[in-house]
Structure formats: structure tokens, C-alpha cells
Tab-separated table of C-alpha atoms in Angstrom:
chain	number	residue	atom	x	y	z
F	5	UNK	CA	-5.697	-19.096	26.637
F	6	UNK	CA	-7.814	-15.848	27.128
F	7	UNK	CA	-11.070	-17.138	28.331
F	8	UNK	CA	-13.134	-14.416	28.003
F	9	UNK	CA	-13.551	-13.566	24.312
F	10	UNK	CA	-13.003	-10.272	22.894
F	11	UNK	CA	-15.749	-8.750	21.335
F	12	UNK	CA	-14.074	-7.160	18.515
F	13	UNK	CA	-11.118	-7.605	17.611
F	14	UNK	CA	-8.655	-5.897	14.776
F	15	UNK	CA	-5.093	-7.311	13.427
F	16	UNK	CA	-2.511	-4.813	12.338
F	17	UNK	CA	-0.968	-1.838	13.371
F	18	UNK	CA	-1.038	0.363	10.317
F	19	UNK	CA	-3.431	2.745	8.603
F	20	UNK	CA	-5.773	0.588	8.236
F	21	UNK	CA	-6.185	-0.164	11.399
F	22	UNK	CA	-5.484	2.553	12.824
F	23	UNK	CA	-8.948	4.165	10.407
F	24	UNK	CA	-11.016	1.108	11.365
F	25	UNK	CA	-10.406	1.921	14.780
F	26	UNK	CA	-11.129	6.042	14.447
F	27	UNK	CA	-14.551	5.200	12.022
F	28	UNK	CA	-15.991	2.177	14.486
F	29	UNK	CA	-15.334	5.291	17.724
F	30	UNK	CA	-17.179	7.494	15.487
F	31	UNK	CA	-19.868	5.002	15.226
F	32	UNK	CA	-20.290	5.179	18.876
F	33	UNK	CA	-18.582	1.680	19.830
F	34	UNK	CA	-17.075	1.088	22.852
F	35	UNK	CA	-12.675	1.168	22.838
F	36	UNK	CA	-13.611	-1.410	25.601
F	37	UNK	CA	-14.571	-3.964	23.283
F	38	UNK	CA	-12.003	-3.354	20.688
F	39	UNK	CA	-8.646	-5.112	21.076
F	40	UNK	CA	-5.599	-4.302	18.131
F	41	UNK	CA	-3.025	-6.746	17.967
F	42	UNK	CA	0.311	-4.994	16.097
F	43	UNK	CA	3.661	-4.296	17.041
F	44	UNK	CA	4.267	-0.943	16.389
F	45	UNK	CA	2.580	2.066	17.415
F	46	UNK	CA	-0.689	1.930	16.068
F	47	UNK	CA	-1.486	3.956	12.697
F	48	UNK	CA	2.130	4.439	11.157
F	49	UNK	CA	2.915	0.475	9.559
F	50	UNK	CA	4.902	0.200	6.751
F	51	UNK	CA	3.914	2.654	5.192
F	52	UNK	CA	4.115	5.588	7.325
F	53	UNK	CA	6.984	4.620	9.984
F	54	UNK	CA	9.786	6.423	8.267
F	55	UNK	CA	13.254	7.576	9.705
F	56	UNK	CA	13.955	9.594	7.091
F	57	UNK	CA	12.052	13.023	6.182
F	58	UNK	CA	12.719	12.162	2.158
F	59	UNK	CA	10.349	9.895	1.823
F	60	UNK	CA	6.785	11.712	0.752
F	61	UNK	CA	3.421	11.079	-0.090
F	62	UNK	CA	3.015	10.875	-3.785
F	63	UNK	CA	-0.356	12.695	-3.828
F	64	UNK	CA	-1.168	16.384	-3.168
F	65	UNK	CA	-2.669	17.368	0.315
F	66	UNK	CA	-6.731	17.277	-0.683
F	67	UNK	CA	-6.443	14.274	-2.145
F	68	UNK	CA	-6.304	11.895	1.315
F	69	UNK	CA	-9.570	11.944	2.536
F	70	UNK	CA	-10.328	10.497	5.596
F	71	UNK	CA	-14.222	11.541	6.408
F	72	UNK	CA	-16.538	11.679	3.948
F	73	UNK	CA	-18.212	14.667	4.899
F	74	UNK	CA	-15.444	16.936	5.415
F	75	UNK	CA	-12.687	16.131	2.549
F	76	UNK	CA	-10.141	18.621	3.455
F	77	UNK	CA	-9.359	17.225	6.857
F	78	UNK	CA	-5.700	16.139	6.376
F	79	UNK	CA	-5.067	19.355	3.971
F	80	UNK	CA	-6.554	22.170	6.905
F	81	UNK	CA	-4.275	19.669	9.722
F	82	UNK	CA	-1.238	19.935	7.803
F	83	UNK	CA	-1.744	23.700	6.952
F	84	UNK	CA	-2.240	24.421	10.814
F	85	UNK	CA	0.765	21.775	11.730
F	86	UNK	CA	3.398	21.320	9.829
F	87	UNK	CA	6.921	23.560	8.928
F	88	UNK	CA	7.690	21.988	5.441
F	89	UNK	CA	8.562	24.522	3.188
F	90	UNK	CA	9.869	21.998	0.532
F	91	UNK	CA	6.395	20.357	0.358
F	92	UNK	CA	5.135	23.228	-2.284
F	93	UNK	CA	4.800	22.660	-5.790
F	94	UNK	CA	3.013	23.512	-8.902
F	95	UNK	CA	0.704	20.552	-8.529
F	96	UNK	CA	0.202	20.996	-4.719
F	97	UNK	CA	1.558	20.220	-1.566
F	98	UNK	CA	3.680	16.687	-0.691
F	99	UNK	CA	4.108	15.931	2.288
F	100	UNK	CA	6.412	13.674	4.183
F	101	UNK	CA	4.957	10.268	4.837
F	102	UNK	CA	6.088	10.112	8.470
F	103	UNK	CA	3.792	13.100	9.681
F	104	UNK	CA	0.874	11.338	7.756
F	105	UNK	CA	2.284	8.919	10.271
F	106	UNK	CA	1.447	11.615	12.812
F	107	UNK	CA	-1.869	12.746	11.686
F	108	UNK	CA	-3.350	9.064	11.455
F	109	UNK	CA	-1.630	9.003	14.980
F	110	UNK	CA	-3.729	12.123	16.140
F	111	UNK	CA	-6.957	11.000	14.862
F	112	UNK	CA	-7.355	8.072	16.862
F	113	UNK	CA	-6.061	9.699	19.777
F	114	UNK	CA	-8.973	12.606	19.499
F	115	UNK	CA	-11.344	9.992	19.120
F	116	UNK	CA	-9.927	8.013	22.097
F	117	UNK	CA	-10.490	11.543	24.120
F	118	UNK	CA	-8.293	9.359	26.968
F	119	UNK	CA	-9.637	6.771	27.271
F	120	UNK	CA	-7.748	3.765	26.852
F	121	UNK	CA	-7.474	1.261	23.589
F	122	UNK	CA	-6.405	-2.356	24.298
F	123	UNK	CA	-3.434	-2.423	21.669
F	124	UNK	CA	-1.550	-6.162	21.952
F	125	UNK	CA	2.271	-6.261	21.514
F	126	UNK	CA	2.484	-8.782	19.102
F	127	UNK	CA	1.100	-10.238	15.834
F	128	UNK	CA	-1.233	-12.774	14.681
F	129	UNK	CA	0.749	-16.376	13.847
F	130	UNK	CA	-2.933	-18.124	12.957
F	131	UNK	CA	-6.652	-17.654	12.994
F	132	UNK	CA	-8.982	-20.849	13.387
F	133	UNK	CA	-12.767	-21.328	13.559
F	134	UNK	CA	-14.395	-21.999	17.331
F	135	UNK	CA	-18.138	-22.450	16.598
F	136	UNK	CA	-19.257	-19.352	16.533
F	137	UNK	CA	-16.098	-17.500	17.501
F	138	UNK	CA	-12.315	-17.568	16.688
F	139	UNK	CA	-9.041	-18.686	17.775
F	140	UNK	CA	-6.655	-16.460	17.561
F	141	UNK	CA	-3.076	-17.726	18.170
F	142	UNK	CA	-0.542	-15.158	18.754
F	143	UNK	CA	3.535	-15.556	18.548
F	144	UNK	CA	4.267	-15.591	21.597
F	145	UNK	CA	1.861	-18.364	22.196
F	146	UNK	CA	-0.952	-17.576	23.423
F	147	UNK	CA	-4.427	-17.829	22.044
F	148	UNK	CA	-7.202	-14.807	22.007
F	149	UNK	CA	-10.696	-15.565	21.625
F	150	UNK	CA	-12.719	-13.289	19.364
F	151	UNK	CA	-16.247	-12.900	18.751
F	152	UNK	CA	-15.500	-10.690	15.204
F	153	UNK	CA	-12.285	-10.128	13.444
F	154	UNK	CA	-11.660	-7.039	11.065
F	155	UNK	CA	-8.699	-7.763	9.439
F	156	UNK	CA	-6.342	-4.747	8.267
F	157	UNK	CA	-3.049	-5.945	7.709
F	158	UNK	CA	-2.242	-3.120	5.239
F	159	UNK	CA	0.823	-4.227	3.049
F	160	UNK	CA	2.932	-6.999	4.076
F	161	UNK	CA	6.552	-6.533	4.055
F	162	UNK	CA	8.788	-7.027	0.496
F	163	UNK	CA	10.249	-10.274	0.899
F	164	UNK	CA	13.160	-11.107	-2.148
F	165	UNK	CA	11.166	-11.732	-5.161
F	166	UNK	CA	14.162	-14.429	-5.938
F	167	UNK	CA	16.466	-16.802	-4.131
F	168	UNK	CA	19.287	-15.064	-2.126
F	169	UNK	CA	22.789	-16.602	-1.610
F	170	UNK	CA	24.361	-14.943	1.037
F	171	UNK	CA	26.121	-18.239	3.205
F	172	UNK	CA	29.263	-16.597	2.963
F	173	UNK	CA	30.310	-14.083	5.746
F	174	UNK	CA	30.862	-11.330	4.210
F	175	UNK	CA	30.513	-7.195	5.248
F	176	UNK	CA	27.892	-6.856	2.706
F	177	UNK	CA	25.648	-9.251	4.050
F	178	UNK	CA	24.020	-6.205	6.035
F	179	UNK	CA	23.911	-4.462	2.551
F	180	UNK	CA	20.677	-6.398	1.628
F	181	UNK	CA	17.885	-4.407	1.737
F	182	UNK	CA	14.576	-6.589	1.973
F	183	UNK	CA	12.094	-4.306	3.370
F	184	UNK	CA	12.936	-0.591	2.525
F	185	UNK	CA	9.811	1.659	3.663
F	186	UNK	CA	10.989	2.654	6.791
F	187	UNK	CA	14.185	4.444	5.129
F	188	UNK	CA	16.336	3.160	8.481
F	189	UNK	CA	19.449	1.754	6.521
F	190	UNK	CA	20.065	4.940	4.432
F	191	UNK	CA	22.487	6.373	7.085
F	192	UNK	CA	24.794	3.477	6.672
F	193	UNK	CA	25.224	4.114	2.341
F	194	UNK	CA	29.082	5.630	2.302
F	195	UNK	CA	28.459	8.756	-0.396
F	196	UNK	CA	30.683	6.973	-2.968
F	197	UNK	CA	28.749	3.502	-2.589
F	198	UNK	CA	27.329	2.138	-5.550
F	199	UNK	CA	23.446	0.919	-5.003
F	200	UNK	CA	21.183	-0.899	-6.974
F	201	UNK	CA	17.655	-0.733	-6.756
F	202	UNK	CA	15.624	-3.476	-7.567
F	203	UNK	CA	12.369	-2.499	-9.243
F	204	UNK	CA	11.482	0.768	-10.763
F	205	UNK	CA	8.326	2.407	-8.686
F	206	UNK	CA	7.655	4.759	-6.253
F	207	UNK	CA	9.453	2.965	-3.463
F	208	UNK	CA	12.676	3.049	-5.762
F	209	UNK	CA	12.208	7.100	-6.275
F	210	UNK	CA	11.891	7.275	-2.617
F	211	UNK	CA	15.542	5.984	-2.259
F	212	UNK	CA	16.760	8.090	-5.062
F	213	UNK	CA	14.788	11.169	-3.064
F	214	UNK	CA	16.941	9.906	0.011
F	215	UNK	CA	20.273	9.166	-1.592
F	216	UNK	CA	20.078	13.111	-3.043
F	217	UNK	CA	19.584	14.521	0.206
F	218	UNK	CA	22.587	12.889	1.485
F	219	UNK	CA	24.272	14.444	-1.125
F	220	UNK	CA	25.469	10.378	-2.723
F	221	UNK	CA	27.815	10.516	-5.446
F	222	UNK	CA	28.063	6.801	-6.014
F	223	UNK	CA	26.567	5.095	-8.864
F	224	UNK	CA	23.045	3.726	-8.748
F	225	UNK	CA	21.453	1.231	-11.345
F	226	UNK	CA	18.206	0.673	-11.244
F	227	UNK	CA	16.712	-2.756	-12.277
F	228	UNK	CA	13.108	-3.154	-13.945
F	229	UNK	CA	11.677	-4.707	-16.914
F	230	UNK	CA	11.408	-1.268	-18.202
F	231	UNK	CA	13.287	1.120	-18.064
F	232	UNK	CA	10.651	4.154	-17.299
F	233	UNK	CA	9.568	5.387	-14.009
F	234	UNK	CA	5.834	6.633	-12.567
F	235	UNK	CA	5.229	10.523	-14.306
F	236	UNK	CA	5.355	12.907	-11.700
F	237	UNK	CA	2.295	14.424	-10.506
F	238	UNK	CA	0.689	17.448	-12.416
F	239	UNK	CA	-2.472	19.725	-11.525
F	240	UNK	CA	-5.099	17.391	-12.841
F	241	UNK	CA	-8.764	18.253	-12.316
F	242	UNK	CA	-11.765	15.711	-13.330
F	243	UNK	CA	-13.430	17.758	-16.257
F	244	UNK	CA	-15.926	14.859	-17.845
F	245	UNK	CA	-17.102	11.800	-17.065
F	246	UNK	CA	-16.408	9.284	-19.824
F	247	UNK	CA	-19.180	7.112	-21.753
F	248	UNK	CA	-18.848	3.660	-20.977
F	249	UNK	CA	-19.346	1.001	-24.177
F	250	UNK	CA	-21.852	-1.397	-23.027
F	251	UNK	CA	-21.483	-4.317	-22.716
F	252	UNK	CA	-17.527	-4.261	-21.121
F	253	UNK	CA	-15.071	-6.456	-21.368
F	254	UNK	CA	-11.323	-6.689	-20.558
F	255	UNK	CA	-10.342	-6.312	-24.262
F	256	UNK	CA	-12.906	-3.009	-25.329
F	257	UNK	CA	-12.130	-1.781	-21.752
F	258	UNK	CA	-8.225	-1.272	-22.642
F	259	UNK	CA	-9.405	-0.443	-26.144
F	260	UNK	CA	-11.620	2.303	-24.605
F	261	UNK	CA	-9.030	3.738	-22.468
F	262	UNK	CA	-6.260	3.886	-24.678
F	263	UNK	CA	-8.929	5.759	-26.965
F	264	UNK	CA	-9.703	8.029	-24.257
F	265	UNK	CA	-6.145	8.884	-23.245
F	266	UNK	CA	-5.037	12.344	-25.129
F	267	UNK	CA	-1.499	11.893	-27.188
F	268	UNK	CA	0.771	14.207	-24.566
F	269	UNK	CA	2.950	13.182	-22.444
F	270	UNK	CA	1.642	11.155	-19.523
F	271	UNK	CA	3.163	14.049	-16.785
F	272	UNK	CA	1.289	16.707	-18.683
F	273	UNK	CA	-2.151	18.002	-16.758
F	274	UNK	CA	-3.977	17.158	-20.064
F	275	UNK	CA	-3.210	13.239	-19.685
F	276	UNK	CA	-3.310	13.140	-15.942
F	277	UNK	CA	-6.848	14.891	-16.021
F	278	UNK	CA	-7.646	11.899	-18.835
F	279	UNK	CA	-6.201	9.651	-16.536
F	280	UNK	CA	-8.340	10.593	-13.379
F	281	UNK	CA	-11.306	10.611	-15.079
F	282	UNK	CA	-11.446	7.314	-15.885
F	283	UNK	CA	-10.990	5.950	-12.395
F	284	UNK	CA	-13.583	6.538	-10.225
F	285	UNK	CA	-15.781	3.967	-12.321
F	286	UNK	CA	-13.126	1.162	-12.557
F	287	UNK	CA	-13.621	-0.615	-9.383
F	288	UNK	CA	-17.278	-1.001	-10.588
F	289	UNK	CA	-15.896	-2.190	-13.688
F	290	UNK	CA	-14.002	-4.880	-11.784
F	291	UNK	CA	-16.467	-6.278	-9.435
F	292	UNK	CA	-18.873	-6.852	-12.787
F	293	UNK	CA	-16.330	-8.870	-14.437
F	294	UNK	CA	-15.584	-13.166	-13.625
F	295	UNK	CA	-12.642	-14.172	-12.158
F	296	UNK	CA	-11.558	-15.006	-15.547
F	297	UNK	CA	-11.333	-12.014	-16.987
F	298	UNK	CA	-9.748	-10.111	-14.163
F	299	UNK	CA	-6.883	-12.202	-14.410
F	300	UNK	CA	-7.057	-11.593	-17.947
F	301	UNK	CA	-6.766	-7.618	-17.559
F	302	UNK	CA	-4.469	-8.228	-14.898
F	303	UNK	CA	-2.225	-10.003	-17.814
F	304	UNK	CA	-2.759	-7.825	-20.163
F	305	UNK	CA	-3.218	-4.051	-18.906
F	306	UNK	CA	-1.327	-4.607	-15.348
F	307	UNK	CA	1.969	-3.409	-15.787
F	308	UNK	CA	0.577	-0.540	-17.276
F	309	UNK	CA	-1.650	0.388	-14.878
F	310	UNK	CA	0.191	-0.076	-12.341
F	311	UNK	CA	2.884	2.353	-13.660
F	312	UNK	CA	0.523	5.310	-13.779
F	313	UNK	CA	-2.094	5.025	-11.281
F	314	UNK	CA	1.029	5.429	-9.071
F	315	UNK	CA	2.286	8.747	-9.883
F	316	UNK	CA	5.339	10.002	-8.555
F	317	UNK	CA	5.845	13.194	-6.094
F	318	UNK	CA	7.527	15.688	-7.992
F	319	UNK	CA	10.214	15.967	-5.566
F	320	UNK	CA	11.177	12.264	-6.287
F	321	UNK	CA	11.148	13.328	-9.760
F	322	UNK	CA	13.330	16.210	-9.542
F	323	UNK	CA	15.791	14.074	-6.946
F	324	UNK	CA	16.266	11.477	-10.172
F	325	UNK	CA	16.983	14.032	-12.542
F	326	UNK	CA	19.470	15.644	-10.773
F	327	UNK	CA	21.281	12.004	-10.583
F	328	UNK	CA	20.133	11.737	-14.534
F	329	UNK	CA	22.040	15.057	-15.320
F	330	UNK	CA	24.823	14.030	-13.155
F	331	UNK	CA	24.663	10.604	-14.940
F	332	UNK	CA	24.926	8.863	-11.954
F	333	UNK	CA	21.818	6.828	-12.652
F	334	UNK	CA	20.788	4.696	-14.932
F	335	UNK	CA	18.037	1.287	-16.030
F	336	UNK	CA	19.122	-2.213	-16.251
F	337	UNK	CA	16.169	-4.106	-17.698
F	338	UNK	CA	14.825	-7.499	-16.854
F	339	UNK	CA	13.976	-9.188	-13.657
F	340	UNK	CA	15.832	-10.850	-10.890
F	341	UNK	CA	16.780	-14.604	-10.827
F	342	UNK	CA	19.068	-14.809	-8.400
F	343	UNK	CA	21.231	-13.005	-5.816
F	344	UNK	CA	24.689	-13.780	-4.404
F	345	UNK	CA	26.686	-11.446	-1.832
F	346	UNK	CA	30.498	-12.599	-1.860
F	347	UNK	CA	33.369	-10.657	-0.833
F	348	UNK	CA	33.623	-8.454	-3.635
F	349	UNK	CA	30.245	-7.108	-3.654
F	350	UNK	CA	26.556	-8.281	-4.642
F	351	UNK	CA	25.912	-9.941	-7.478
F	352	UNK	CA	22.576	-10.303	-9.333
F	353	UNK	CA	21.711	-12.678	-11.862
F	354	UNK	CA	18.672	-11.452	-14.554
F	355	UNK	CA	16.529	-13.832	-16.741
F	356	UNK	CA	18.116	-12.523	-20.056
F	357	UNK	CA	21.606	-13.535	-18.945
F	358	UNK	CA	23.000	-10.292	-17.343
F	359	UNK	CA	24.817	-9.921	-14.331
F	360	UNK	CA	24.935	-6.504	-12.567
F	361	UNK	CA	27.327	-5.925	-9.092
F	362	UNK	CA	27.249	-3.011	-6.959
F	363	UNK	CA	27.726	-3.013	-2.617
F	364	UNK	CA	23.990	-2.222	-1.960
F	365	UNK	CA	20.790	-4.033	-2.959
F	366	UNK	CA	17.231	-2.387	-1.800
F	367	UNK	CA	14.382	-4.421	-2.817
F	368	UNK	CA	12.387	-1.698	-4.400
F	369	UNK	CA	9.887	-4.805	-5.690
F	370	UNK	CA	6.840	-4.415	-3.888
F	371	UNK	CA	6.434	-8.331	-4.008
F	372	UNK	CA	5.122	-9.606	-0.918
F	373	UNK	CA	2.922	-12.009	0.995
F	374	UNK	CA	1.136	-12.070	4.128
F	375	UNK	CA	1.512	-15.500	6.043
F	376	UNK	CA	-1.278	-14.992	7.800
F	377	UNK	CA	-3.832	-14.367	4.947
F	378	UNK	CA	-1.945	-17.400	3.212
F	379	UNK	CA	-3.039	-19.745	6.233
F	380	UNK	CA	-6.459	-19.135	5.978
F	381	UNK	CA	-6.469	-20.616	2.441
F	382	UNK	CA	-4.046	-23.429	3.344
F	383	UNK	CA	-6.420	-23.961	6.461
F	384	UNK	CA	-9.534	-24.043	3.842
F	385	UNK	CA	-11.136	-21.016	5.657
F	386	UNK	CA	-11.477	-18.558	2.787
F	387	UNK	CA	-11.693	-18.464	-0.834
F	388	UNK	CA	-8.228	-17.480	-2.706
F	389	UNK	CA	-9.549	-14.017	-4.604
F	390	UNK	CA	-9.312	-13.793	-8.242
F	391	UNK	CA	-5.488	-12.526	-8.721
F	392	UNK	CA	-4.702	-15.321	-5.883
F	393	UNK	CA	-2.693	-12.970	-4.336
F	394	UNK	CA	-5.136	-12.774	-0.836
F	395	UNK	CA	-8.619	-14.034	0.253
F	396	UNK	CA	-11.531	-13.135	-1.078
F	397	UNK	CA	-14.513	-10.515	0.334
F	398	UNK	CA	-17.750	-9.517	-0.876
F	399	UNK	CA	-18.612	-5.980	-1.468
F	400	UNK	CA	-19.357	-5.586	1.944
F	401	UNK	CA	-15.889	-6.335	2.915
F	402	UNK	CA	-17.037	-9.892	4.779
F	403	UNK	CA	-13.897	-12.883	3.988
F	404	UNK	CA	-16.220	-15.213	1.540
F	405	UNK	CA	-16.068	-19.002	2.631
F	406	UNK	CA	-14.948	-21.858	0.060
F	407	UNK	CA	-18.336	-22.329	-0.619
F	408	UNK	CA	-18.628	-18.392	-1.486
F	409	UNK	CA	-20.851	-17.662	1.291
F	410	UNK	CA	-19.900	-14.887	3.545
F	411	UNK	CA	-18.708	-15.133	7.027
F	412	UNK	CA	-21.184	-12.640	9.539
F	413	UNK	CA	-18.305	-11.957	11.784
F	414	UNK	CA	-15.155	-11.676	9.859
F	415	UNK	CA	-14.278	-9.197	7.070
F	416	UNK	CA	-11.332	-7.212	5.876
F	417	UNK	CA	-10.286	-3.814	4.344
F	418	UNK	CA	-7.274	-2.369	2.829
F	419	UNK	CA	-4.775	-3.632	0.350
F	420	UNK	CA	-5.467	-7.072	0.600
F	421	UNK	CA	-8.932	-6.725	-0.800
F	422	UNK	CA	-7.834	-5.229	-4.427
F	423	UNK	CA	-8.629	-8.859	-5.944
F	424	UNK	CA	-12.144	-8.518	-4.697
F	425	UNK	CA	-13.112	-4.624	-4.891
F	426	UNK	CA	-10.077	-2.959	-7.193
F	427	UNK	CA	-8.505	-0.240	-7.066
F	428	UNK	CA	-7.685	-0.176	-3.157
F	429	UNK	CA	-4.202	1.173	-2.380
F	430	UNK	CA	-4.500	4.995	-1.864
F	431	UNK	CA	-5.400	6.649	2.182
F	432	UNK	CA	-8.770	8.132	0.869
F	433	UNK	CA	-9.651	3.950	-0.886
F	434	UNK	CA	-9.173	2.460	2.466
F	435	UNK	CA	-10.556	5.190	4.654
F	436	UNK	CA	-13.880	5.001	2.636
F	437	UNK	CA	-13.571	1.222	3.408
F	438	UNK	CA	-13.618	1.827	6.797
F	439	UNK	CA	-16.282	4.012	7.015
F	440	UNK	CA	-18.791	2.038	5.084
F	441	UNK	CA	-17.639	-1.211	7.410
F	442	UNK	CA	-18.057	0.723	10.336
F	443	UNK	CA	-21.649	2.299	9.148
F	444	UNK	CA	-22.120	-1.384	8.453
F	445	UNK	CA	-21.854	-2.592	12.091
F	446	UNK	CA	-23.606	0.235	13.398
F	447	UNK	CA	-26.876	-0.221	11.248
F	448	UNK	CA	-26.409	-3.891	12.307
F	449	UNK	CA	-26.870	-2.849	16.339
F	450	UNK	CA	-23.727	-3.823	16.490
F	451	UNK	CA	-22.595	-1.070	18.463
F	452	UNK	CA	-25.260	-1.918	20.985
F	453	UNK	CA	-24.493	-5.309	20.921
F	454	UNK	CA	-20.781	-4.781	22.170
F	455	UNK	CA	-20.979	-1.347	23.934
């Protein structure tokens, strides 16, 4: 056991950590009291440690904000650093998610200006209450002590969103797929393979975007409940700012915003513009409403928001119409019951009785759950949040107690908090997090207290 407790300490390795740890420097805190527990390099995660230059971001360069008070940041770094000439197009620039990888890299490193950051090879197993402090026990066994815990786990990694049969030895056991971001297992797909995908997002598009660039010829069936993908971006501009009814619920909010929405097609900048003007309020809109009727909106309106507020880079877009015109692609709707690799193939069992085979399955789901999150409910150290998908935080970002009070020394920002805040998946969402949090400590004298 570390003895000597560390004053502040973060777990992950992603963006979100990596922007905690730039925002709290920029606060004036000391990288002597911060300690990072991930296992990769610090700032890239899931989302952002790619071996493969097809995957890009799906918004346009001005769009990831990082510091409030200069917005075009990322756009003037990636103007000045990068060769990418197939990032332009009519809606902006795209760039490729590994050097946003890079840039998040770079910023901690400027604000670092060499000095060093205590970064811990590892990951968290299990987090437990010490009076005042917390016990924090890692894989390989040992246990920190820390004095404050911000937790930014970004996204955990896809697990199967079904059972998986794969007992039998077979060559195609190394065909399944479970955690696709980083893009590693693309260089193994034979050109003639056929692949199915399995779920029809943006991670999906990103192995179509892939699959083209290696020139694939095979067949590739995607499988989703419907068979649409995410619009590609347009230019979209906010124009108005839309008239709430008063008083909201779930049921006149989707009323309202089906109103609001012109009749064009949703990858039109008419829609899109529509589209964007209507978010900046809903996270507002969220925190008003109970429990109750979150998971009610979630029910109702989820799918659907969920399939636009994630709008695709155009050159995903233009990768699956080339396989569309080649008609090499095409949908296979309903969801996943069960998996089986044998020695023909891969076989997957849907709900509605079909049975699709091919000799590559990516889990293109999203579903996922992070085991460490998970123990703090099963542990009865934080409240489940409304969608029970992750704990629960305030609007300040502090982990709320089972008796709904806040905890002064633990908090959390990034993904995980969408039950509590919203809308909280995009750079700019969880930047602005981290900024307010680390604003937060410093009006606090926090920086004082652990400089």
C-alpha cells in the first residue's frame, strides 16, 4: 500500500483525462499532486488510438472546442500541422481521429512545459471509502490512497451485446471483433472476405471507410434494427433560437421538435441547421425533468436521437456508397441473439428468426459497461443515474451518494455522466466539463490547498 496519499488523483487515459489534466494546469495546480492511472499513452483512449488513417472525426474542424475563450484552437493547430488533403469538403474539414489523438497529446504536453506528470501503468480494479480519503486498488495489486478522485473513464470498451459460442477451435475465432475503435484488425480482412458489421452507426461507417481504402471486394452485411445510417454532415449554421412550450414534458418535447424539424431530407443544410438549433437547450431540458421521464424519452425518442445527433463524416458516407453502387453492401434488420463461430464461418442468430454467416464479425454496437463504475453501485457508494447505465453526479459533476447527497472530493466528467447532465459525447461537451470542474477547484482554494 502507498502510504502517502495522493492529493489528486484522475482514472483513465483518454480525452477526458487527458483535458482534466490540461484545464486543472491551467488553473495553476501543481502536476506534483496529480497522479493518472491508464494504460495507454495519456489523451488518445478509445477513441483516438487508431492504426488506421480511415477512421475520422465526424465533425468539421471549428466545431471541437477545447478553451472557451479561444474556439478555433484545434481548427488554427490542424491548419498549421497537418498534410491531409482528403480532409476537405463542402461542409468543412474531417480530420483523422488519430492526430486529434496527437493534438490532445500536444496540449498537455505544452501545459506540462517539462515538467513531469505521474501517469500509473495500470487501471483501476476498485475504489472504496477510507474516512475521509479513498482506496484505490489497482490490478496489479496494489492499493493508492487518494485524497480526491476525478473520474474520466471516457467510453468503456464494446463488449458482445449477446452470448458468443466460440468453444470450438476454429481459424475464425480471431475473426471476432469485440472492440473495433482502434482499427488494428483491418490488415488481417483478405479483399474477398465477407464481413458483417454488427450495428449501424458511426463506428460501422468507420469500417466501411476502412474496408474502401483497402480496396475490399468481399461482401459486407450490415446488421441493425434499421436499416438507415447517420446523414452525413452538411454546412449547418444556427440561424434562430427556438421558443420553448412551457411547461415541458417528454411527450410536447418530441411533439415540439418534430414540429420544428423542416420536411427535407435530414443531410440537407436546411434540416441540419433545424437540427442544431435545437440542441444547445436540451441538456437544460434534461436536468429539469424526474428520473421518470428521462427514461421515458429515452424509450420513446432514443433511437432517434441517437441516429442524428451523430452525423456521419462525409467521407464515411461517400466510402458506403461506393460499396452501395457496387452492391457490395447491404442491411439485415433486427438485433443479435446469439453468436456461434464453427468451421465454416460465423454464424449469428437474430430475434426475428434469421440467421446471417459471413468470416468476419466487428461489433459495431456501441454497448458497453465500465466495471469499475458498476462496483461503486454494487459497493453502495453511488446512486445508479436515471438511464442506469452509470452513477449519478450533480450539475457540478460531484458522484451523488445513495442518499443523493454529493461527495466533496469525488466527481466525474465525460460520457459516463449523460444520465445526469445529457447530451455529453462530443470533444467540445467534455472539454467544457473540464473546464468548469477545474474553475470549480480553483475558486474552492483548491489549487492552494494541493500546490
Amino acid at each position: 500500500m502507498i502510504l502517502q496519499p495522493i492529493k489528486l488523483f484522475i482514472i483513465g487515459d483518454g480525452f477526458s483525462a487527458a483535458i482534466s489534466t490540461v484545464h486543472l494546469l491551467r488553473q495553476g495546480i501543481n502536476p506534483k499532486s496529480i497522479a493518472i492511472i491508464g494504460e495507454r499513452s495519456l489523451g488518445k483512449g478509445n477513441a483516438y488510438d487508431c492504426n488506421t488513417p480511415s477512421f475520422r472525426l465526424n465533425v468539421r474542424e471549428d466545431l471541437p472546442i477545447i478553451f472557451s475563450e479561444d474556439p478555433l484552437h484545434f481548427a488554427r493547430w490542424a491548419k498549421e500541422r497537418l498534410n491531409d488533403p482528403q480532409a476537405k469538403r463542402e461542409a468543412g474539414f474531417f480530420y483523422r481521429r488519430s492526430d486529434f489523438g496527437k493534438y490532445t497529446k500536444e496540449l498537455v504536453s505544452d501545459q506540462l512545459q517539462g515538467r513531469p506528470l505521474n501517469q500509473i501503468k495500470g487501471f483501476a480494479k476498485r475504489i472504496q471509502k477510507n474516512g475521509s480519503t479513498w482506496n484505490i486498488t489497482l490490478q496489479s495489486g496494489e492499493v493508492v490512497l487518494a485524497q480526491n478522485i476525478i473520474l474520466a473513464t471516457g467510453n468503456a470498451s464494446p463488449i458482445w451485446p449477446c452470448p458468443v459460442n466460440n468453444k470450438r477451435q476454429s481459424k475464425f475465432q480471431s475473426h471476432l471483433i469485440e472492440n473495433p475503435w482502434t482499427g488494428g484488425y483491418l490488415k488481417d480482412i483478405h479483399v474477398n472476405d465477407s464481413v458483417i458489421l454488427l450495428g449501424g452507426g458511426l463506428t460501422a461507417l468507420d469500417a466501411v471507410s476502412a474496408l474502401v481504402e483497402q480496396n475490399h471486394r468481399g461482401k459486407v452485411l450490415v446488421i441493425a434494427p434499421r436499416a438507415i445510417f447517420p446523414p452525413s454532415q452538411a454546412p449547418w449554421s444556427r440561424q434562430n433560437e427556438p421558443n420553448w412550450p412551457n411547461p415541458l414534458t417528454p411527450s410536447n418535447l418530441v411533439r415540439f421538435m418534430r414540429n420544428y424539424l423542416p420536411d427535407s431530407p435530414t443531410d440537407s443544410s436546411e434540416w441540419q441547421c433545424a437540427w442544431e438549433e435545437l440542441r444547445p437547450d436540451i441538456n437544460c431540458i434534461w436536468q429539469e425533468f424526474t428520473d421518470h421521464q428521462r427514461r421515458i424519452l429515452m424509450k420513446r425518442f432514443g433511437w432517434l436521437w441517437n441516429l442524428y445527433r451523430f452525423r456521419a463524416s462525409p467521407q464515411s458516407i461517400e466510402a458506403y456508397q461506393q460499396l452501395k453502387q457496387n452492391q457490395q453492401i447491404g442491411f439485415c434488420c433486427g438485433r443479435a441473439q446469439q453468436i456461434e463461430v464453427g468451421e465454416e464461418g460465423i454464424k449469428v442468430d437474430l430475434g426475428n428468426g434469421k440467421r446471417v454467416t459471413g468470416q468476419w464479425l466487428i461489433n459495431c454496437t456501441g454497448v458497453a459497461r465500465d466495471a469499475l463504475l458498476d462496483q461503486f453501485i454494487s459497493d453502495d457508494l453511488a446512486l445508479p443515474d436515471s438511464l442506469n447505465k452509470s452513477i449519478a453526479v450533480n450539475h457540478q459533476f460531484a458522484v451523488l451518494q445513495p442518499t443523493k447527497e454529493a461527495y466533496s472530493n469525488l466527481w466525474m466528467i465525460g460520457p459516463a455522466t449523460m444520465g445526469s447532465i445529457g447530451d455529453v459525447v462530443a470533444a467540445s461537451a467534455i472539454a467544457k466539463q473540464a473546464e468548469q470542474l477545474a474553475r470549480k477547484l480553483r475558486v474552492k482554494s483548491f489549487a492552494k490547498e494541493i500546490a
